[in-house]
Coordinates of C-alpha atoms in Angstrom, one line a residue:
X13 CA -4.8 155.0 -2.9
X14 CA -4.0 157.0 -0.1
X15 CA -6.4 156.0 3.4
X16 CA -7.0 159.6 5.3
X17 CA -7.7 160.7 8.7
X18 CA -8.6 163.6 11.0
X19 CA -8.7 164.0 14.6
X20 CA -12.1 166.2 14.4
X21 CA -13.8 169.1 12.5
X22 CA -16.5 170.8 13.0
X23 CA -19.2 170.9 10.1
X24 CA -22.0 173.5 9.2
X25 CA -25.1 172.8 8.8
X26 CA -25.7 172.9 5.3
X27 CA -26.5 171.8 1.7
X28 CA -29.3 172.3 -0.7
X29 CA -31.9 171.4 -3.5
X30 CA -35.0 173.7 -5.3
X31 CA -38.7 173.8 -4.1
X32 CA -41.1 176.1 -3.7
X33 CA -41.5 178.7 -0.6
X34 CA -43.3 181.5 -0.1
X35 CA -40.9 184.0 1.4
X36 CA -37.0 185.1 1.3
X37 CA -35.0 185.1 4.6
X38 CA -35.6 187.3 6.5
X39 CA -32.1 188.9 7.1
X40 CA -29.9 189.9 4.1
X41 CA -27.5 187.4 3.5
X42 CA -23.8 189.0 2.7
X43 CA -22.7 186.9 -0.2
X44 CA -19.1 186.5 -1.2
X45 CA -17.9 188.9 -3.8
X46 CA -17.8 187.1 -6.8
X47 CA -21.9 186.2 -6.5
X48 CA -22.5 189.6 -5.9
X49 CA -20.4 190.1 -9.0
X50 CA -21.9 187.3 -11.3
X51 CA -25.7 188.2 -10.0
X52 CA -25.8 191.4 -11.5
X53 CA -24.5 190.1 -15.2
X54 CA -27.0 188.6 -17.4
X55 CA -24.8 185.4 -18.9
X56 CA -25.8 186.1 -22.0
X57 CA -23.8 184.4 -25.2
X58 CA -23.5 186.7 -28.0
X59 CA -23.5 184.8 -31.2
X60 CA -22.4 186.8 -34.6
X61 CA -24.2 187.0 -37.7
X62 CA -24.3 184.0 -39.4
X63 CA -23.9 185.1 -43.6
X64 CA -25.9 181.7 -44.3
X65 CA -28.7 182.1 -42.3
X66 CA -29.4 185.5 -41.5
X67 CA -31.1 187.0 -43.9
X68 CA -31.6 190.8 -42.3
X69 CA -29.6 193.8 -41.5
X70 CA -27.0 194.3 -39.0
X71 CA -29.1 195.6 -36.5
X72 CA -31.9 192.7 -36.0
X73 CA -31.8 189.5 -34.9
X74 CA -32.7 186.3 -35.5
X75 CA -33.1 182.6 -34.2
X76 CA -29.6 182.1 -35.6
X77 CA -27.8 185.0 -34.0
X78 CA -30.2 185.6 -31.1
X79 CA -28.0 185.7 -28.0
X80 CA -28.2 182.6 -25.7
X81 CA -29.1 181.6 -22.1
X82 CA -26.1 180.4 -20.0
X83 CA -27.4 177.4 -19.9
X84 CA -28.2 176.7 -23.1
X85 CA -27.6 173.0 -23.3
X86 CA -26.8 172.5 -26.9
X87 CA -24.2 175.3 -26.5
X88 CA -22.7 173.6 -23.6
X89 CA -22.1 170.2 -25.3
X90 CA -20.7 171.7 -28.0
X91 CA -18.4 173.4 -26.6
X92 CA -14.4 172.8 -26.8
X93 CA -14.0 171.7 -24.7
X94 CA -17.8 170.7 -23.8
X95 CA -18.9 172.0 -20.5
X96 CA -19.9 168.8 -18.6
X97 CA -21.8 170.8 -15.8
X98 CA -23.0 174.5 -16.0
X99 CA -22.1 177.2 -14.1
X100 CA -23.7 178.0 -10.6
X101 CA -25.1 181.4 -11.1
X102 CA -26.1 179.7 -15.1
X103 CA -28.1 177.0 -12.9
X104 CA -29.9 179.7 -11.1
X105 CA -30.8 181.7 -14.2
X106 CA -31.9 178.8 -15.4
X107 CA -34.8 178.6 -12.3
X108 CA -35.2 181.7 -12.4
X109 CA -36.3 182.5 -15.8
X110 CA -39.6 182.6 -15.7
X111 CA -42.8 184.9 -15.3
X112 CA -42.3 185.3 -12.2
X113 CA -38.6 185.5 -11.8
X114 CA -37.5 183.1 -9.4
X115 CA -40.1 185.3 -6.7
X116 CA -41.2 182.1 -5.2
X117 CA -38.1 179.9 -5.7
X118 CA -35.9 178.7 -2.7
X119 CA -32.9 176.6 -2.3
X120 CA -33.8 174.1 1.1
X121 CA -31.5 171.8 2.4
X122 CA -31.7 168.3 2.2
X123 CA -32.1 166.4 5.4
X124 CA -31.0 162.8 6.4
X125 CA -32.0 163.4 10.1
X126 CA -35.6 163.1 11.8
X127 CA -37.0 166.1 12.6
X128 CA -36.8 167.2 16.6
X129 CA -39.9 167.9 18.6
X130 CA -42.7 165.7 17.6
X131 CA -45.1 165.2 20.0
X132 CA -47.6 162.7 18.3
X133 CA -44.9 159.6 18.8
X134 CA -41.8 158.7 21.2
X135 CA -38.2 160.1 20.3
X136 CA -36.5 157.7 18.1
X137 CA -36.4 154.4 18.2
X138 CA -39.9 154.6 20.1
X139 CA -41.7 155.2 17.1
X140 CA -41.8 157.5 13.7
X141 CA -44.0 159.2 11.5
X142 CA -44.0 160.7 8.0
X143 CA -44.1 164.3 9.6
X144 CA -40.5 163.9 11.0
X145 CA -39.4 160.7 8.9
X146 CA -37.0 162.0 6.2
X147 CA -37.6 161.2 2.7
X148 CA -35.8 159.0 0.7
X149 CA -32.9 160.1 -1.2
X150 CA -32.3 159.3 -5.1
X151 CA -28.5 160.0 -6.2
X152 CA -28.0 161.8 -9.3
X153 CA -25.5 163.7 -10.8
X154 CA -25.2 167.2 -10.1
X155 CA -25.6 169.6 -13.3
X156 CA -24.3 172.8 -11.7
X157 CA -21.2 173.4 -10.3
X158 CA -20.1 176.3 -7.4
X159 CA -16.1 176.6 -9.3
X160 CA -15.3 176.1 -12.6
X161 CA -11.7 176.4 -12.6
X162 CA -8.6 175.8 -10.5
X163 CA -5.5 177.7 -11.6
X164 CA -2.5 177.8 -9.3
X165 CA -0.3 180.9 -10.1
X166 CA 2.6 179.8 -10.9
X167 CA 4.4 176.6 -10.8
X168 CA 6.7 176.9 -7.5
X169 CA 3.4 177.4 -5.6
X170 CA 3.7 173.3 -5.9
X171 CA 7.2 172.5 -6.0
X172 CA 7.8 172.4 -2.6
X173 CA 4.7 170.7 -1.7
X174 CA 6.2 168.1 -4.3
X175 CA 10.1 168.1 -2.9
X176 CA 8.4 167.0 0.5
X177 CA 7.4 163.6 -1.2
X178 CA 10.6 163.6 -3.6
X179 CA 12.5 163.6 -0.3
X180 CA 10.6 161.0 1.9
X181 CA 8.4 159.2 -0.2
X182 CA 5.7 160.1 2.4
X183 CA 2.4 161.6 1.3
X184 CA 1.3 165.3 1.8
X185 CA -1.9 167.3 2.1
X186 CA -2.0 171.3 2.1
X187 CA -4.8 174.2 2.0
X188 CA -5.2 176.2 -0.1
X189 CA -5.2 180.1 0.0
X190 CA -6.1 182.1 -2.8
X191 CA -9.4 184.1 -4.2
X192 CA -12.3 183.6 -6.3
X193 CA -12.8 185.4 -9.6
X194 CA -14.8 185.7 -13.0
X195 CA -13.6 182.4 -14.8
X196 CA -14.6 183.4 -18.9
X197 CA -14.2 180.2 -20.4
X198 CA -17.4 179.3 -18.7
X199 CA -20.6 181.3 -18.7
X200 CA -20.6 183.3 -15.2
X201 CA -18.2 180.6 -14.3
X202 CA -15.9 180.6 -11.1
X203 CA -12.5 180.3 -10.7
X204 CA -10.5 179.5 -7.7
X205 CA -6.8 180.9 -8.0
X206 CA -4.3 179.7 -5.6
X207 CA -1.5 182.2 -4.0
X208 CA -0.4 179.7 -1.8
X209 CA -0.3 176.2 -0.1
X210 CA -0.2 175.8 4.0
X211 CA 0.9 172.4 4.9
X212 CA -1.2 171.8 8.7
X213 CA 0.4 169.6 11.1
X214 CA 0.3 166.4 10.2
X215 CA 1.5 162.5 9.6
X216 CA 2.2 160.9 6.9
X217 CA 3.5 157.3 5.3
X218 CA 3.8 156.3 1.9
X219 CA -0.2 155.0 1.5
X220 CA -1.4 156.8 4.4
X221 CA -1.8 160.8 6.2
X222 CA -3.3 162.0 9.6
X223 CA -4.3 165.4 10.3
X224 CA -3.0 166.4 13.4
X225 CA -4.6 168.9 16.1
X226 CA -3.9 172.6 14.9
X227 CA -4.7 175.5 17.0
X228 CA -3.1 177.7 14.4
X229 CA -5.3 177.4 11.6
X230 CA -7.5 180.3 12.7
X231 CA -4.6 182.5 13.3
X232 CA -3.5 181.6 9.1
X233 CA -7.0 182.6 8.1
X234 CA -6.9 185.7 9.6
X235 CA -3.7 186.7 8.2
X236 CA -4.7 185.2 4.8
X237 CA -7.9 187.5 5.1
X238 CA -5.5 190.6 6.0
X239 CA -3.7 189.7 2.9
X240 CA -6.8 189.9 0.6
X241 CA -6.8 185.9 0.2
X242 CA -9.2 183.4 1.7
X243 CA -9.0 179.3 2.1
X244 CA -10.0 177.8 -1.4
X245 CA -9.5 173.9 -1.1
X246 CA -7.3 171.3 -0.4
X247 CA -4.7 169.6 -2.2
X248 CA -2.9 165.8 -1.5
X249 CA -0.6 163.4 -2.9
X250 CA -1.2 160.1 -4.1
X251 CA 2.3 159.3 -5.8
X252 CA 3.9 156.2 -6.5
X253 CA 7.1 155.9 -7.9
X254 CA 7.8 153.8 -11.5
X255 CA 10.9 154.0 -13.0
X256 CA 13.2 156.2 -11.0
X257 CA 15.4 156.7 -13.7
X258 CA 13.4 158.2 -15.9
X259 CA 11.2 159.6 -13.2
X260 CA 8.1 158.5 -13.9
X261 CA 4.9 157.6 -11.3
X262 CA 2.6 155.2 -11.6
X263 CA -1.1 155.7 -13.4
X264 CA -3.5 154.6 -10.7
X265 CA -6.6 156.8 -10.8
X266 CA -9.4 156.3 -13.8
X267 CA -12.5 155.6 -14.8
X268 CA -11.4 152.0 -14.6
X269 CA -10.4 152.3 -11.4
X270 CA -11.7 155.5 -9.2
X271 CA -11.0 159.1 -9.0
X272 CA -11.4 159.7 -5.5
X273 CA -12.3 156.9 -3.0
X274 CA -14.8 157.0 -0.7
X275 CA -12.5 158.2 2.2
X276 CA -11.4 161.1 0.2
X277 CA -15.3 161.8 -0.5
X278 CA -16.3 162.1 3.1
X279 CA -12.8 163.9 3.7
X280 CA -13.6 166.3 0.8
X281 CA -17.4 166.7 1.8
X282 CA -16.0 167.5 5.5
X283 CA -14.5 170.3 4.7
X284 CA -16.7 171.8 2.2
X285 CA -19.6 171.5 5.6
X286 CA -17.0 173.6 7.1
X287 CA -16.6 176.2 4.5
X288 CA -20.0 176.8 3.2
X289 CA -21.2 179.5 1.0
X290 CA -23.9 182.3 2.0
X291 CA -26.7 182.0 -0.5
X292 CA -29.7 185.0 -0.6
X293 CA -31.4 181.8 -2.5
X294 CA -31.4 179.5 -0.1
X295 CA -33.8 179.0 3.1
X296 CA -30.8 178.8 5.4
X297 CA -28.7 181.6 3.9
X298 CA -26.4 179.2 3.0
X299 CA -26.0 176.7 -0.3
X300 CA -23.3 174.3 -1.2
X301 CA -19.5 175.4 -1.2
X302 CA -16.5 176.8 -3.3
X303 CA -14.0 174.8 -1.5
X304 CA -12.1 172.2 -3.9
X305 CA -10.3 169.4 -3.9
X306 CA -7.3 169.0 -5.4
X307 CA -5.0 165.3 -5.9
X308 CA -1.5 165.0 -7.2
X309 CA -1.2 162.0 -8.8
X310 CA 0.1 160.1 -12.5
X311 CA -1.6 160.8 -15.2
X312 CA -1.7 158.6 -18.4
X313 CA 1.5 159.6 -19.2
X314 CA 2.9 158.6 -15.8
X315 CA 3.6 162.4 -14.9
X316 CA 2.5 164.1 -11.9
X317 CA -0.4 165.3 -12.8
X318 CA -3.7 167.9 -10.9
X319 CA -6.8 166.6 -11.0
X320 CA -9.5 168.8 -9.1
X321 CA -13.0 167.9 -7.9
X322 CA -15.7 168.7 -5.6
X323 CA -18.1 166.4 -3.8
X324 CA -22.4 167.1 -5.0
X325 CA -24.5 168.9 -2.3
X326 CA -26.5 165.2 -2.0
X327 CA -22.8 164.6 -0.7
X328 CA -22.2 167.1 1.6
X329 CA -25.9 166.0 3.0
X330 CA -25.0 162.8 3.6
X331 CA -21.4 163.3 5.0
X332 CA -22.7 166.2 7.5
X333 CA -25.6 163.6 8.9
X334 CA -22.7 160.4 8.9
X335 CA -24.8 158.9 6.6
X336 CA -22.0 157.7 4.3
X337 CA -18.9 155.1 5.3
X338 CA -16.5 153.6 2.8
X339 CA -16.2 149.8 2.2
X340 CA -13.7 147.5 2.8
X341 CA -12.9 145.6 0.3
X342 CA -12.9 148.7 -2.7
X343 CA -11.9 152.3 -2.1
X344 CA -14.0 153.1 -5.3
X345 CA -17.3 151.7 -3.3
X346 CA -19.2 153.7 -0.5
X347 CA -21.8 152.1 1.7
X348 CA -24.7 153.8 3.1
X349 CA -25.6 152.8 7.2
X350 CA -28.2 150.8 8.0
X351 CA -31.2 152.6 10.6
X352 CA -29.8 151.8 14.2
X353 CA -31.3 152.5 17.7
X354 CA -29.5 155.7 18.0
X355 CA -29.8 156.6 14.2
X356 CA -32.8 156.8 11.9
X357 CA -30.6 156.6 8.7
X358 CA -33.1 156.9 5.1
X359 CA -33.1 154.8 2.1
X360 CA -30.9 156.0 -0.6
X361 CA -30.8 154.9 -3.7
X362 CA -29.3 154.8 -7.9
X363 CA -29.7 154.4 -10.8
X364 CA -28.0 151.7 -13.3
X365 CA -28.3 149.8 -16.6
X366 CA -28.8 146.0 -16.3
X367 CA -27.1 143.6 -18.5
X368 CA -30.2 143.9 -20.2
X369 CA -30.3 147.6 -21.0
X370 CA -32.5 148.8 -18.8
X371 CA -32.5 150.8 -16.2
X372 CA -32.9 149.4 -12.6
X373 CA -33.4 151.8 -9.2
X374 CA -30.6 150.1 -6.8
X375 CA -30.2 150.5 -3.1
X376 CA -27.0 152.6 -2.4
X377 CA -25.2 149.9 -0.2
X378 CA -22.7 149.7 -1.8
X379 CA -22.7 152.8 -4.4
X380 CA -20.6 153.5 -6.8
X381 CA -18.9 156.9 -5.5
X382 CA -18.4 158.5 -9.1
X383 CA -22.6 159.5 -8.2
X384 CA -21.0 162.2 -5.4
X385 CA -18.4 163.5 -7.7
X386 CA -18.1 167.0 -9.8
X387 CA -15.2 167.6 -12.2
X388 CA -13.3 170.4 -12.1
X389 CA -10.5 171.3 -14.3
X390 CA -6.8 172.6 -12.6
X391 CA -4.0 174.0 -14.8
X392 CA -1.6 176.7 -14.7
X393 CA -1.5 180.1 -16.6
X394 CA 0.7 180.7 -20.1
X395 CA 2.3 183.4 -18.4
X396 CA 2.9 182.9 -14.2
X397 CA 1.5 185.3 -11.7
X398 CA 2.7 186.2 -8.6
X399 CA 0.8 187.3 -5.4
X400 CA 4.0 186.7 -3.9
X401 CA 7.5 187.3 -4.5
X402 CA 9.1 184.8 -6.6
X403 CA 11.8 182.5 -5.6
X404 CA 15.7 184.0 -5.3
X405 CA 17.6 182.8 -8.4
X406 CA 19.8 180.7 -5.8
X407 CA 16.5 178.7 -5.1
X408 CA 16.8 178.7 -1.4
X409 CA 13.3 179.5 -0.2
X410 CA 12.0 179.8 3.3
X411 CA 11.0 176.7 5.5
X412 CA 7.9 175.3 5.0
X413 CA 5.5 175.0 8.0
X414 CA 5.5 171.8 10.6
X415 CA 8.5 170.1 8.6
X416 CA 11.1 169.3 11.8
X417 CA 10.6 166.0 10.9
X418 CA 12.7 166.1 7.7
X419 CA 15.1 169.2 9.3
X420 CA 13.3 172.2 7.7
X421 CA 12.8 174.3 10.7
X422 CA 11.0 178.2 10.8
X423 CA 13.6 179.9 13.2
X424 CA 15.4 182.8 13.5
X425 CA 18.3 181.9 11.8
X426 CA 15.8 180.3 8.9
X427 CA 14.9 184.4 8.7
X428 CA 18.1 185.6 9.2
X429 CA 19.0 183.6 5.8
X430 CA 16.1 184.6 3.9
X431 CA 16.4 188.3 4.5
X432 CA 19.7 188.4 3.8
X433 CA 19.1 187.4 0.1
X434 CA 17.4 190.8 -0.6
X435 CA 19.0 194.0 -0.8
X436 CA 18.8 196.3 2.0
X437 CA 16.3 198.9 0.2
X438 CA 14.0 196.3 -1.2
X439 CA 12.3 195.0 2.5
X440 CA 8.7 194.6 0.7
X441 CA 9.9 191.7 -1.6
X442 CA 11.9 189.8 1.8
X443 CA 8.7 190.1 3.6
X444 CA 6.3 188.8 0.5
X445 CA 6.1 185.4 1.4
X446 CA 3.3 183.5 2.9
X447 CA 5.4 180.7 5.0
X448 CA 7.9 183.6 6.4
X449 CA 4.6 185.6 7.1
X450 CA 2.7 182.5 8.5
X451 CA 6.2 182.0 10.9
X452 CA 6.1 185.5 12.3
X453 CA 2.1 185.6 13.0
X454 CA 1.9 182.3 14.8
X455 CA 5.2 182.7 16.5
X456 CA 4.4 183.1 20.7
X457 CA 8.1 184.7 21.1
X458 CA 7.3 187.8 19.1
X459 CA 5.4 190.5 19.3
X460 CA 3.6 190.4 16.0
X461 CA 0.5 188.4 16.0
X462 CA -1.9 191.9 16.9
X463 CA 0.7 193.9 14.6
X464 CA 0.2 192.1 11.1
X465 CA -2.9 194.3 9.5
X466 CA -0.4 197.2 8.4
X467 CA 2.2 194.7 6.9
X468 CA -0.2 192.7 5.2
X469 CA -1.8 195.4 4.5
X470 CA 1.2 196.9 2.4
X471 CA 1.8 193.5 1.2
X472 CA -1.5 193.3 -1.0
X473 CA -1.1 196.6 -2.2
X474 CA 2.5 196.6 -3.5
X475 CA 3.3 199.5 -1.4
X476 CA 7.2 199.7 -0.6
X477 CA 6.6 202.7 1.2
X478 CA 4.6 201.9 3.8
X479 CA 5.8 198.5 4.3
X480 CA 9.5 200.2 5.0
X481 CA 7.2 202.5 7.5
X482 CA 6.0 199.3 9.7
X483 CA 10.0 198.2 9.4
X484 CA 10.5 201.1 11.6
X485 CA 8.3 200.6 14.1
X486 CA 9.1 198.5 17.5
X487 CA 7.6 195.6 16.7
X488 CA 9.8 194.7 13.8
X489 CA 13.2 196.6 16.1
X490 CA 12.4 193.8 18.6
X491 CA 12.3 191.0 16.5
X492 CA 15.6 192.3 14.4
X493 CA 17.3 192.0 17.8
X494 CA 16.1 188.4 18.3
X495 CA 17.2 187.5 15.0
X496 CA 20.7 188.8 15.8
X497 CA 20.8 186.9 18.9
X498 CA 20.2 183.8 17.7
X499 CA 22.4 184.3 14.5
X500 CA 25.6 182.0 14.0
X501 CA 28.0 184.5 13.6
X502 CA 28.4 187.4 15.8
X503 CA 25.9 190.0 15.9
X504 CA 26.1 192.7 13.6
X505 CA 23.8 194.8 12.0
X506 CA 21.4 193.4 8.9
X507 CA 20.4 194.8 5.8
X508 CA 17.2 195.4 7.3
X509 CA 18.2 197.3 10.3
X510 CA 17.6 200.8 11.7
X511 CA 19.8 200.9 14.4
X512 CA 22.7 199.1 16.6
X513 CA 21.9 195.2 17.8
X514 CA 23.6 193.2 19.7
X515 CA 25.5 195.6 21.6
X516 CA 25.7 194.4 25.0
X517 CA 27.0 196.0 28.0
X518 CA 29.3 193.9 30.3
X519 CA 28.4 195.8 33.3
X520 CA 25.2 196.2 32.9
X521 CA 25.3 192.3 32.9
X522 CA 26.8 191.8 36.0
X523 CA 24.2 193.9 37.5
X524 CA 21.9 192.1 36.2
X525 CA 23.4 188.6 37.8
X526 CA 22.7 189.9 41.2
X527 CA 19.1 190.1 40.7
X528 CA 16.7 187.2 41.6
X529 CA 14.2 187.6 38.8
X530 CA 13.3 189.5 36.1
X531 CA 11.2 189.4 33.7
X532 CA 12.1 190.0 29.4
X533 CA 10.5 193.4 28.0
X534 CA 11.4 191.9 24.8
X535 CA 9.5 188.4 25.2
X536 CA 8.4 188.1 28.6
X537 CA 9.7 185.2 29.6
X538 CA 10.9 185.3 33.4
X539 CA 14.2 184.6 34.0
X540 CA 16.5 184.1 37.4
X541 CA 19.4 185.3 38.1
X542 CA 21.1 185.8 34.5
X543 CA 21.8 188.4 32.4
X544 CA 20.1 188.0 29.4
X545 CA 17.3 186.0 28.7
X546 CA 17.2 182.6 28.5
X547 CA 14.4 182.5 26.3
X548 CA 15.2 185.3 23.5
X549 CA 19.1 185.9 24.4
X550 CA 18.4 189.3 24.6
X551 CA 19.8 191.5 27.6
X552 CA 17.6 192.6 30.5
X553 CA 18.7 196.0 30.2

């Protein structure tokens, strides 16, 4: 069990369920690509002639061969694997298949909180009425899910997330970066496909891990975005070792035991508040979220095993109104809070068999949290897939993000290192990697965090030749000369270069000694009375 915590996130207002409304929104909601893709398929499951049944010719059909709806729930159980939870886009077919279409169908979000402005009673705890009460909640499983599938691209996307806990026994938690597309195992089904793990700052024990502030994160998005990728989900560890010899973890998560526990809910349904999804359905423009969760942990083999979920939008409801806390005494248990003066919390409530049989309406304090969760498969493809370029044959990769602790550190020798394991014509495979990429955008020394578009840019597109035309550019000339500054050996020309470095003139130095202050054209950093710059080693002149 691993115990989570974050210093603060903001959270959207959001999550939904179906009732009736008279009008659309107003303003045309920009859906993600992939719903704009899926809502313009029909779903449909072709079915081939059965020789049994069908007895007409090859152009009619029949009740046996008729093609079915994408929710068809027959065809989903039977299918191998059966499909536990339909498809998003199959779930809006599914209310939208009527006469009329879905015209007068709209996805509103499910409140906790009393509504503002009432004038017929004082603000709460002065009194309440069934105009602003909200109505009580009854937790059931979700039958639709927003992603179907989690494949990671290859396997050294994880490897070094894994090393980190290989190394210190500590825990780890990452993001996700990737994109969503058609997932055909499932009808108009979603898959997430992750390019890439960012590790935020962060702490981390053996049973424990704390998110740390990070004032980076929007600067990783935005080069993720110029890249063609987008944040996805989240991934942790929850590994404990068995045998060491044979290298082996323990089995710990189960339907004996818990899949997630409640901290991990509320963590999980955090996050997907923050990254919401636009919905032309929904009253608020907005409906659930794509963003997954993902746990390392042993499997019933005792090897590391991916398990992915996603919290239910009653969830997501309940964590963005802090309606839900975990218990003490069983991470498998959450706890719903009781009304206070400051906090008009609603009744909530389950379902369950008694020992006789029957089925009993429980109040959800505690719950059982396996009534929040959704299933979602992870594996990886036959054949690996590289957004990215693949690690050197000498296995030496760059440093992974916020790792001083364990002595992995992004600095200019780190790049110096990594560029020299290409050869000098082939600069678009040096520069295709997301931790080297993330280094140079977030890096306050250089000159590169307005200058990434065109790099990025060449990046998604496989383009050699205009990646080797942003290498020539100034930006990239200054940082070349940094790199060569703070280089062990002497300075010398790279592979990547276009011109002298390091050549430094001794009387141009001395000059330089005589004056006061100066600031670095290079990295602006003001410097008194030396030379070069203290800052970047570069000379003033």
């Amino acid at each position: 069990m691993v115990y989570l915590f974050k210093t603060g996130a903001g959270v959207s207002n959001v999550t939904s369920e179906v009732s009736l409304q008279d009008t659309k929104p107003e303003n045309q909601v920009e859906e993600d690509e992939i719903d704009v893709l899926l809502s313009k398929q029909d779903g449909l499951i072709h079915r081939k002639r059965d020789p049994h049944m069908c007895h007409h010719g090859d152009n009619s059909k029949c009740v046996h061969c008729v093609p079915l709806e994408p929710y068809d729930e027959t065809y989903l159980k039977e299918h191998d694997p059966p499909i536990k939870h339909m498809s998003l886009h199959a779930y809006f077919k599914k209310w939208s298949h009527g006469i009329d279409k879905g015209k007068f169908t709209m996805l509103k979000d499910i409140s906790c909180k009393i509504k503002e402005g009432c004038a017929e009673h004082p603000p709460w705890p002065g009194g309440i009425c069934t105009k602003c009460q909200p109505t009580a909640i009854t937790l059931k499983r979700q039958d639709y899910r927003h992603v179907d599938n989690i494949l990671f691209e290859n396997p050294s996307i994880v490897q070094p997330f894994l090393d980190y806990w290989r190394r210190t026994g500590n825990q780890r938690l990452g993001f996700l970066y990737g994109r969503y597309e058609e997932h055909k195992d499932v009808p108009l089904g979603i898959r997430a496909v992750v390019a890439a793990i960012y590790e935020p700052p962060q702490e981390g024990t053996p049973d424990s891990l704390e998110l740390l502030p990070n004032t980076n994160l929007d600067t990783v998005n935005k080069l993720a975005a110029d890249l063609g990728l987008r944040i996805v989900g989240w991934i942790f560890s929850d590994l404990v070792p068995d045998d060491v010899k044979k290298g082996t973890v323990k089995h710990l998560r189960d339907i004996n035991t818990h899949f997630l526990t409640a901290e991990e809910c509320i963590m999980a349904g955090d996050f997907q508040n923050q990254y919401v999804s636009p919905c032309r359905y929904a009253s608020s423009g907005k409906f659930g979220s794509k963003f997954v969760t993902v746990v390392v942990s042993g499997n019933d083999e005792n090897q590391i095993g991916f398990d992915g979920f996603q919290v239910s939008n009653q969830c997501m409801a309940l964590v963005r109104d802090d309606c839900l806390v975990p218990t003490l005494d069983d991470p498998g248990l959450g706890y719903i809070r009781e009304s206070s003066s400051e906090q008009y919390v609603p009744d909530v409530f389950y379902k369950d068999t008694d020992s006789y049989g029957n089925e009993v309406t429980l109040l959800a304090r505690p719950m059982p949290i396996e009534y929040l969760l959704v299933q979602v498969s992870a594996a990886f493809p036959v054949q690996p897939v590289y957004t990215f370029s693949p690690p050197p044959s000498n296995g030496a990769v760059f440093p992974i993000e916020n790792r001083e602790n364990i002595g992995e550190l992004q600095d200019f020798d780190a790049v110096r290192r990594h560029l020299s394991q290409y050869p000098p014509g082939d600069f678009l495979s040096a520069m295709s990697n997301f931790h080297l990429l993330v280094f140079l955008a977030t890096n306050d020394m250089l000159p590169l965090k307005t200058h990434m578009e065109e790099l990025c840019a060449a990046i998604k597109n496989k383009d050699a030749e205009a990646c080797d035309g942003w290498r020539k550019g100034e930006q990239w000339g200054t940082v070349e000369q940094i790199i060569a500054a703070h280089g062990k050996d002497a300075p010398s020309p790279g592979p990547f270069t276009h011109g002298p470095i390091g050549d430094v003139d001794m009387e141009d130095m001395t000059q330089a000694s005589r004056v006061s202050s100066w600031t670095c054209k290079h990295c602006t950093f003001i410097n008194h009375a030396m030379g070069s710059c203290e800052m970047c080693g570069l000379p003033q002149a």
